PDB file of C-alpha atoms and ligand atoms in Angstrom:
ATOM      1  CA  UNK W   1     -16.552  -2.927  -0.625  1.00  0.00           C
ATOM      2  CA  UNK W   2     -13.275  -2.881  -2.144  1.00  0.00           C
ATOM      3  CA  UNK W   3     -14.157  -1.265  -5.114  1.00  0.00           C
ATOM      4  CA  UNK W   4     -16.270   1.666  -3.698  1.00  0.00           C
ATOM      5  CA  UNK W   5     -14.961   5.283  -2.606  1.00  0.00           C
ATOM      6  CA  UNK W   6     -14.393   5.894   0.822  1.00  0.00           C
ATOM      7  CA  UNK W   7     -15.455   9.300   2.569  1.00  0.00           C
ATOM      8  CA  UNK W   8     -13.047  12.121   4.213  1.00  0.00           C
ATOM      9  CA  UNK W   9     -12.568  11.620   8.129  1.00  0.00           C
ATOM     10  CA  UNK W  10     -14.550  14.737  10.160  1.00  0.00           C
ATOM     11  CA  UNK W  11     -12.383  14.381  13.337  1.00  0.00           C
ATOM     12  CA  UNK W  12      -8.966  12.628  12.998  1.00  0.00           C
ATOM     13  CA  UNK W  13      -8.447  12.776  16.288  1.00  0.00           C
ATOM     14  CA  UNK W  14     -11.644  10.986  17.838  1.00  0.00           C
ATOM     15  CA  UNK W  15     -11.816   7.777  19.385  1.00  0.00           C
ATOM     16  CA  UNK W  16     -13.620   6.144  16.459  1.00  0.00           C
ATOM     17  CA  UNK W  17     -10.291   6.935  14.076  1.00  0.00           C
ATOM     18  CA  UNK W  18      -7.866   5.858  17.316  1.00  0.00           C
ATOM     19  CA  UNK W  19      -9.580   2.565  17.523  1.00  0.00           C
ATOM     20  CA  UNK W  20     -10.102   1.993  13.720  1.00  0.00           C
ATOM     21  CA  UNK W  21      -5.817   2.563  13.242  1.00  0.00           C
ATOM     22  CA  UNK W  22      -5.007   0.329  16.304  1.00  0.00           C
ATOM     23  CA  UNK W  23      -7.175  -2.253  14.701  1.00  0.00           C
ATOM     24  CA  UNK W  24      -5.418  -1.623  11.089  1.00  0.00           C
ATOM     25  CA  UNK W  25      -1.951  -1.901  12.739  1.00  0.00           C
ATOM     26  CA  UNK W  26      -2.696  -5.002  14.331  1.00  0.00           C
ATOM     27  CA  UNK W  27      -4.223  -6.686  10.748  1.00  0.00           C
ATOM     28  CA  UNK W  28      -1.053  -4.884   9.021  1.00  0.00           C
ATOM     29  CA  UNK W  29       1.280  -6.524  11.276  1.00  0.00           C
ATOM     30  CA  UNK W  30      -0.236  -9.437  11.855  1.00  0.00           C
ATOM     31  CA  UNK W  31      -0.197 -10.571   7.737  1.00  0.00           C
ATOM     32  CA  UNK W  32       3.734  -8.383   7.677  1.00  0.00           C
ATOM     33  CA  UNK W  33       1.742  -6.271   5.128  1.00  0.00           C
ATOM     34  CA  UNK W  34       3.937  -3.322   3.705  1.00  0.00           C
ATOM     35  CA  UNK W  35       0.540  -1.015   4.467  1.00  0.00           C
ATOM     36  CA  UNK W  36      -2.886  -0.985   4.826  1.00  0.00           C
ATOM     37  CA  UNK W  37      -6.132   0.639   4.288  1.00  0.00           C
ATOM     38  CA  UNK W  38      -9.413   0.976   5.898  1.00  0.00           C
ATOM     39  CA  UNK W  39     -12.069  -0.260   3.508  1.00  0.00           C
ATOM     40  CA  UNK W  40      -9.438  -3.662   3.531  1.00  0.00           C
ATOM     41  CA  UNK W  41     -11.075  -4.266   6.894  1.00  0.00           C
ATOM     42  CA  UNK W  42     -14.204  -2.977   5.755  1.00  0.00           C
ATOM     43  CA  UNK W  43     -14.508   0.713   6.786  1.00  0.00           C
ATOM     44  CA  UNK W  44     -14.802   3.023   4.584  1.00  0.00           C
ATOM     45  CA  UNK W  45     -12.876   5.989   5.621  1.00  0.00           C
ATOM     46  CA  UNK W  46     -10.072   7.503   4.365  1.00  0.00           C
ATOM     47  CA  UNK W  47      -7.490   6.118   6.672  1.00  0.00           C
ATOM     48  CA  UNK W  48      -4.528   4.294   5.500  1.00  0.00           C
ATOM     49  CA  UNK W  49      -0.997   3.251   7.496  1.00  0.00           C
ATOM     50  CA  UNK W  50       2.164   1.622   6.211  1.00  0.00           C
ATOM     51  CA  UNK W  51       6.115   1.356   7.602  1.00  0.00           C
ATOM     52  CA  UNK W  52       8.081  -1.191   8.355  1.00  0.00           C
ATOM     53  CA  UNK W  53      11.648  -1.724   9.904  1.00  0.00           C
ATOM     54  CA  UNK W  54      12.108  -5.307   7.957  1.00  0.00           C
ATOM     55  CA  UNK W  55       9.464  -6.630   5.941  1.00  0.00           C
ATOM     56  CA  UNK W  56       9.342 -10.276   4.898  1.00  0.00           C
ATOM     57  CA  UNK W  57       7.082  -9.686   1.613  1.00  0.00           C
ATOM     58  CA  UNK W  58       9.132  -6.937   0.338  1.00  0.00           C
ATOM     59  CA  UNK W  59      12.790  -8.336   1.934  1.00  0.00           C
ATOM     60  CA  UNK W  60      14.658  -6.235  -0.104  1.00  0.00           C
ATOM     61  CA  UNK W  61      12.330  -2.724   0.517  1.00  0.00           C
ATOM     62  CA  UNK W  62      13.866   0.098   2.736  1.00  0.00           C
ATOM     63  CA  UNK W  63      12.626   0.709   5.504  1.00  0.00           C
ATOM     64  CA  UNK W  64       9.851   2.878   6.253  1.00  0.00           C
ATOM     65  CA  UNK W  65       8.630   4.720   9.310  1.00  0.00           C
ATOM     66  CA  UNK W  66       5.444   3.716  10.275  1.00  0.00           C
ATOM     67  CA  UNK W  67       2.582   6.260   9.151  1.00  0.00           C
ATOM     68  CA  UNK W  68      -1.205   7.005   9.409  1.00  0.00           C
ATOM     69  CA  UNK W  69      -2.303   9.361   6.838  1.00  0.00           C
ATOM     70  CA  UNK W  70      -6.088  10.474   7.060  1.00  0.00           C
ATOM     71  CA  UNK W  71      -7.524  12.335   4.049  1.00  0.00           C
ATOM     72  CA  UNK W  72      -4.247  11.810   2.308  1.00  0.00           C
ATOM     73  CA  UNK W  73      -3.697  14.299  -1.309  1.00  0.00           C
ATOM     74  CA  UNK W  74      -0.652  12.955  -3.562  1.00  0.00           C
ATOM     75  CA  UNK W  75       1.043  15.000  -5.768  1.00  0.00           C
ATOM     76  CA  UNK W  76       2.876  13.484  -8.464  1.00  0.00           C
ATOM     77  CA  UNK W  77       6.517  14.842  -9.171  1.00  0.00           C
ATOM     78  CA  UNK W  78       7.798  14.801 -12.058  1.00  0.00           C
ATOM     79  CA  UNK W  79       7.131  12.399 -15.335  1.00  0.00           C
ATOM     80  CA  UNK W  80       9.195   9.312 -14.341  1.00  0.00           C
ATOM     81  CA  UNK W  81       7.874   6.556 -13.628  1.00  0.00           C
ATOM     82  CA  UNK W  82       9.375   2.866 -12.183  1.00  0.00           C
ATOM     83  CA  UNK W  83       7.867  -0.877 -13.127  1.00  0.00           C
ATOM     84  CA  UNK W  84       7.626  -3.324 -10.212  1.00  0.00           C
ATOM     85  CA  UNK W  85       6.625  -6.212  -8.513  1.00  0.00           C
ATOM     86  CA  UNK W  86       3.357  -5.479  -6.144  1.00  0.00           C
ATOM     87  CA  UNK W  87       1.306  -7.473  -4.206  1.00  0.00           C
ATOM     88  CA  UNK W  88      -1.773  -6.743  -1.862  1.00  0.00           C
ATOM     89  CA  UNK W  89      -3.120  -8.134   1.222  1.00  0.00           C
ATOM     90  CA  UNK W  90      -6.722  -8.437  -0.042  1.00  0.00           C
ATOM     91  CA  UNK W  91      -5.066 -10.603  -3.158  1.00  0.00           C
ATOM     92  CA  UNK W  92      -2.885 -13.007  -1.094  1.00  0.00           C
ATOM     93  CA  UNK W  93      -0.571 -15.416  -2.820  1.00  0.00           C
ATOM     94  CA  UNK W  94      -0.585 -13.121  -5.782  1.00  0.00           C
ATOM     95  CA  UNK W  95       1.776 -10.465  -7.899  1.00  0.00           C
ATOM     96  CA  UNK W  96       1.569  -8.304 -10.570  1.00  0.00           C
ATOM     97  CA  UNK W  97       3.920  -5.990 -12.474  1.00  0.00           C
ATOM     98  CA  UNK W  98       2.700  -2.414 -12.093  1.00  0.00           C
ATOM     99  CA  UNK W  99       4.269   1.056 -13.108  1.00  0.00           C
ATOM    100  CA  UNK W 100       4.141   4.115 -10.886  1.00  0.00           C
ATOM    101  CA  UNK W 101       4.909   7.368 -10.443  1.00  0.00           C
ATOM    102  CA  UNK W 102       9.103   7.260  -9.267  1.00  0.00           C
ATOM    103  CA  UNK W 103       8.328  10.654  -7.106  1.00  0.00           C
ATOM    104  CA  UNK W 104       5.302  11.833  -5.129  1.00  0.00           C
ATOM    105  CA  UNK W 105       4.684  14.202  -2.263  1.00  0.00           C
ATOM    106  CA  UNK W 106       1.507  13.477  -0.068  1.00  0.00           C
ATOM    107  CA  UNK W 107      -0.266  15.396   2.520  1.00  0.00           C
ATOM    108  CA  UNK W 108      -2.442  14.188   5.313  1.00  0.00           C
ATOM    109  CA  UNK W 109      -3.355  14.558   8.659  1.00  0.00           C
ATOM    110  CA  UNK W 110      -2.666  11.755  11.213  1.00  0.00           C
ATOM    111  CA  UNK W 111      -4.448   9.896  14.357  1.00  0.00           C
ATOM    112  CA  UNK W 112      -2.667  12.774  16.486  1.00  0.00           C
ATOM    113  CA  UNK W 113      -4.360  16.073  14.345  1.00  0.00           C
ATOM    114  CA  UNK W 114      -0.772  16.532  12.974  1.00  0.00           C
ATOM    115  CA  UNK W 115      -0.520  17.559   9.622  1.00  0.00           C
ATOM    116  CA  UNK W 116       1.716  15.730   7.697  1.00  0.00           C
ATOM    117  CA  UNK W 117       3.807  16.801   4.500  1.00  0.00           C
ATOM    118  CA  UNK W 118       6.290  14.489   2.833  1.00  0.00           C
ATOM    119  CA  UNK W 119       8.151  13.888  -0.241  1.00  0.00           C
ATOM    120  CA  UNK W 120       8.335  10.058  -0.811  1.00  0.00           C
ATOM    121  CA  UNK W 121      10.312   7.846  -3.633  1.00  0.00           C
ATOM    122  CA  UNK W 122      10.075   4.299  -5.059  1.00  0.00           C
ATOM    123  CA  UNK W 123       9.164   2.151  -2.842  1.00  0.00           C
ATOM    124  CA  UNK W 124       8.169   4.169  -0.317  1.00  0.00           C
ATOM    125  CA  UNK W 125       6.097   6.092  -2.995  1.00  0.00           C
ATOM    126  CA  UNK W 126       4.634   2.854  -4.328  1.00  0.00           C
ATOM    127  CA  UNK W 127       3.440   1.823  -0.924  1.00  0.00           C
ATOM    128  CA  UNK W 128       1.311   5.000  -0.074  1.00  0.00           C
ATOM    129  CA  UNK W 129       0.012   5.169  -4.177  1.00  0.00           C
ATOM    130  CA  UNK W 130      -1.247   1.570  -3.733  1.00  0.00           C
ATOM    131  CA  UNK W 131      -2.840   2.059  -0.132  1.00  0.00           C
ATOM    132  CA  UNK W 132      -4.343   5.554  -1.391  1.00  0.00           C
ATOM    133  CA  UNK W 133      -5.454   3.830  -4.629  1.00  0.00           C
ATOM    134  CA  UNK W 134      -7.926   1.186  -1.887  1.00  0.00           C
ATOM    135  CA  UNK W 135      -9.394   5.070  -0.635  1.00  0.00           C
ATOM    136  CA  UNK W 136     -10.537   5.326  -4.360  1.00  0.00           C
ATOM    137  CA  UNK W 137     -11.764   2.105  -4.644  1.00  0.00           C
ATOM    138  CA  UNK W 138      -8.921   0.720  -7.327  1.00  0.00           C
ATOM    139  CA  UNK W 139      -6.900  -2.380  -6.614  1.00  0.00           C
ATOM    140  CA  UNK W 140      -3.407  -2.865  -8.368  1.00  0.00           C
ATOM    141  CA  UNK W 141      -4.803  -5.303 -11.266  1.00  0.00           C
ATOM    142  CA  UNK W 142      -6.535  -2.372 -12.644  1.00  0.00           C
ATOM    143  CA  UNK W 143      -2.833  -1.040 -13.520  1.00  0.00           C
ATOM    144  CA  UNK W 144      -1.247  -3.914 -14.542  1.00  0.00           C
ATOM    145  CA  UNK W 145       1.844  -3.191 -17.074  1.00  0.00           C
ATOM    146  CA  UNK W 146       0.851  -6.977 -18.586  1.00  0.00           C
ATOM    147  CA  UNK W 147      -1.558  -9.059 -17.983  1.00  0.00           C
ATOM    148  CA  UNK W 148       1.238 -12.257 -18.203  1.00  0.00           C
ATOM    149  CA  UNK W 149       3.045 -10.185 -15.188  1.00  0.00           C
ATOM    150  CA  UNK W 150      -0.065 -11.225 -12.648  1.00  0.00           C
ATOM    151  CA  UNK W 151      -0.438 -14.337 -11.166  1.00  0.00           C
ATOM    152  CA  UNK W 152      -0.193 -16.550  -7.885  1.00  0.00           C
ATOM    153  CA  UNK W 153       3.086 -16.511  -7.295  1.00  0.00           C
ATOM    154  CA  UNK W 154       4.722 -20.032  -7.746  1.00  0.00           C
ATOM    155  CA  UNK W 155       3.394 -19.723 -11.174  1.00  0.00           C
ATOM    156  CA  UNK W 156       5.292 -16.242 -11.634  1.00  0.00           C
ATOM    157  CA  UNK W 157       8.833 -17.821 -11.269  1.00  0.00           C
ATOM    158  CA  UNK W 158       8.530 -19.020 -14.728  1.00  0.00           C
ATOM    159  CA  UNK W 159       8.585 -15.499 -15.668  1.00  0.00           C
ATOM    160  CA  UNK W 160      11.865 -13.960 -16.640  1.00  0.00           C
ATOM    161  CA  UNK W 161      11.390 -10.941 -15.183  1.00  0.00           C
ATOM    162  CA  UNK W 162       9.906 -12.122 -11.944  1.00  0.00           C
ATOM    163  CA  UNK W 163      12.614 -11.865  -9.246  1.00  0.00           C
ATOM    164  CA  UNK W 164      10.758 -13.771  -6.361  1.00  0.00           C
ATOM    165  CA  UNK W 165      10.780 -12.143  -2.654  1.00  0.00           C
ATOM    166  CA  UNK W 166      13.514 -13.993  -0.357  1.00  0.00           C
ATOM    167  CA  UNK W 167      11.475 -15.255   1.857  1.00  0.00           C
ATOM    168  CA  UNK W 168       7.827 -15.177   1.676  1.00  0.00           C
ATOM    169  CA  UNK W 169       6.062 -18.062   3.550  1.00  0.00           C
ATOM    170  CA  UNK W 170       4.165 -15.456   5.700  1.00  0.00           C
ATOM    171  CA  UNK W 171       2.122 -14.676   2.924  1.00  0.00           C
ATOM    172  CA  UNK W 172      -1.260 -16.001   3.811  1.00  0.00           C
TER     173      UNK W 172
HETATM  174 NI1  LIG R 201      -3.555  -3.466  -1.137  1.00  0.00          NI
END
């Protein structure tokens, strides 16, 4: 399930959608995921959500304002691109190193019929790549800078470059 497409939302504003993002919010915040997406709790419909005031997997991310996007379009800005430290919910205990676009701007409705237009960068921009990467069926390890930058993560703090999360004992 995690590896297939999901399909557009009809009606972002039906019942269906409200009860499908109260039920991702609650998964999202009860693991102190950064974000989420739908076919993670097996729907497949292109829903995600992320934000965060603090977050206790990423301790030293900004914070984010918490977000649905439905039918989300990126648009990458720009060439640059930023290496980092990435985890998922569906993977737990693990990290890789992957490299993503620094600048993006992404457009969506959300749960209200609002459209949504924003320009997003690093680790905010990470967040909604990796949750709209779950819509197309791809998972981070399929973008992995090197494949000795993946593992569970007490095994990663041999790594030189791994600079482990503060405080992580919620990951479950
Ligand atoms: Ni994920």
């Amino acid at each position: 399930m995690l590896q297939q497409r999901s399909v557009e939302v009809g009606d972002p504003v039906s019942s269906e959608i409200q009860q499908l993002v109260d039920d991702m919010f609650d998964t999202m915040r009860h693991y102190e995921g950064a974000g989420l997406a739908a076919p993670q709790i097996g729907v497949l419909k292109r829903v995600v959500i992320f934000g965060f005031e603090h977050n206790s997997r990423y301790p030293a991310a900004p914070a984010i304002p918490e977000t649905v996007l439905i039918n989300p379009v990126i648009e990458i800005l720009g060439t640059e691109e930023e290496q980092d430290w990435e985890g998922c919910l569906s993977l737990p205990g693990m990290r890789g190193m992957v490299s993503r676009p620094l600048h993006i701007r992404y457009t969506a409705h959300n749960h209200y019929g609002e459209q949504i237009d924003h320009e997003a960068k690093g680790f905010h921009a990470r967040v909604v790549l990796h949750e709209c990467d779950h819509l197309d069926g791809i998972l981070y390890i399929q973008k992995l800078t090197d494949i000795r930058e993946f593992g569970f993560i007490p095994e990663l703090q041999y790594s030189e470059r791994y600079t482990p999360p503060l405080c992580d004992s919620s990951e479950k």
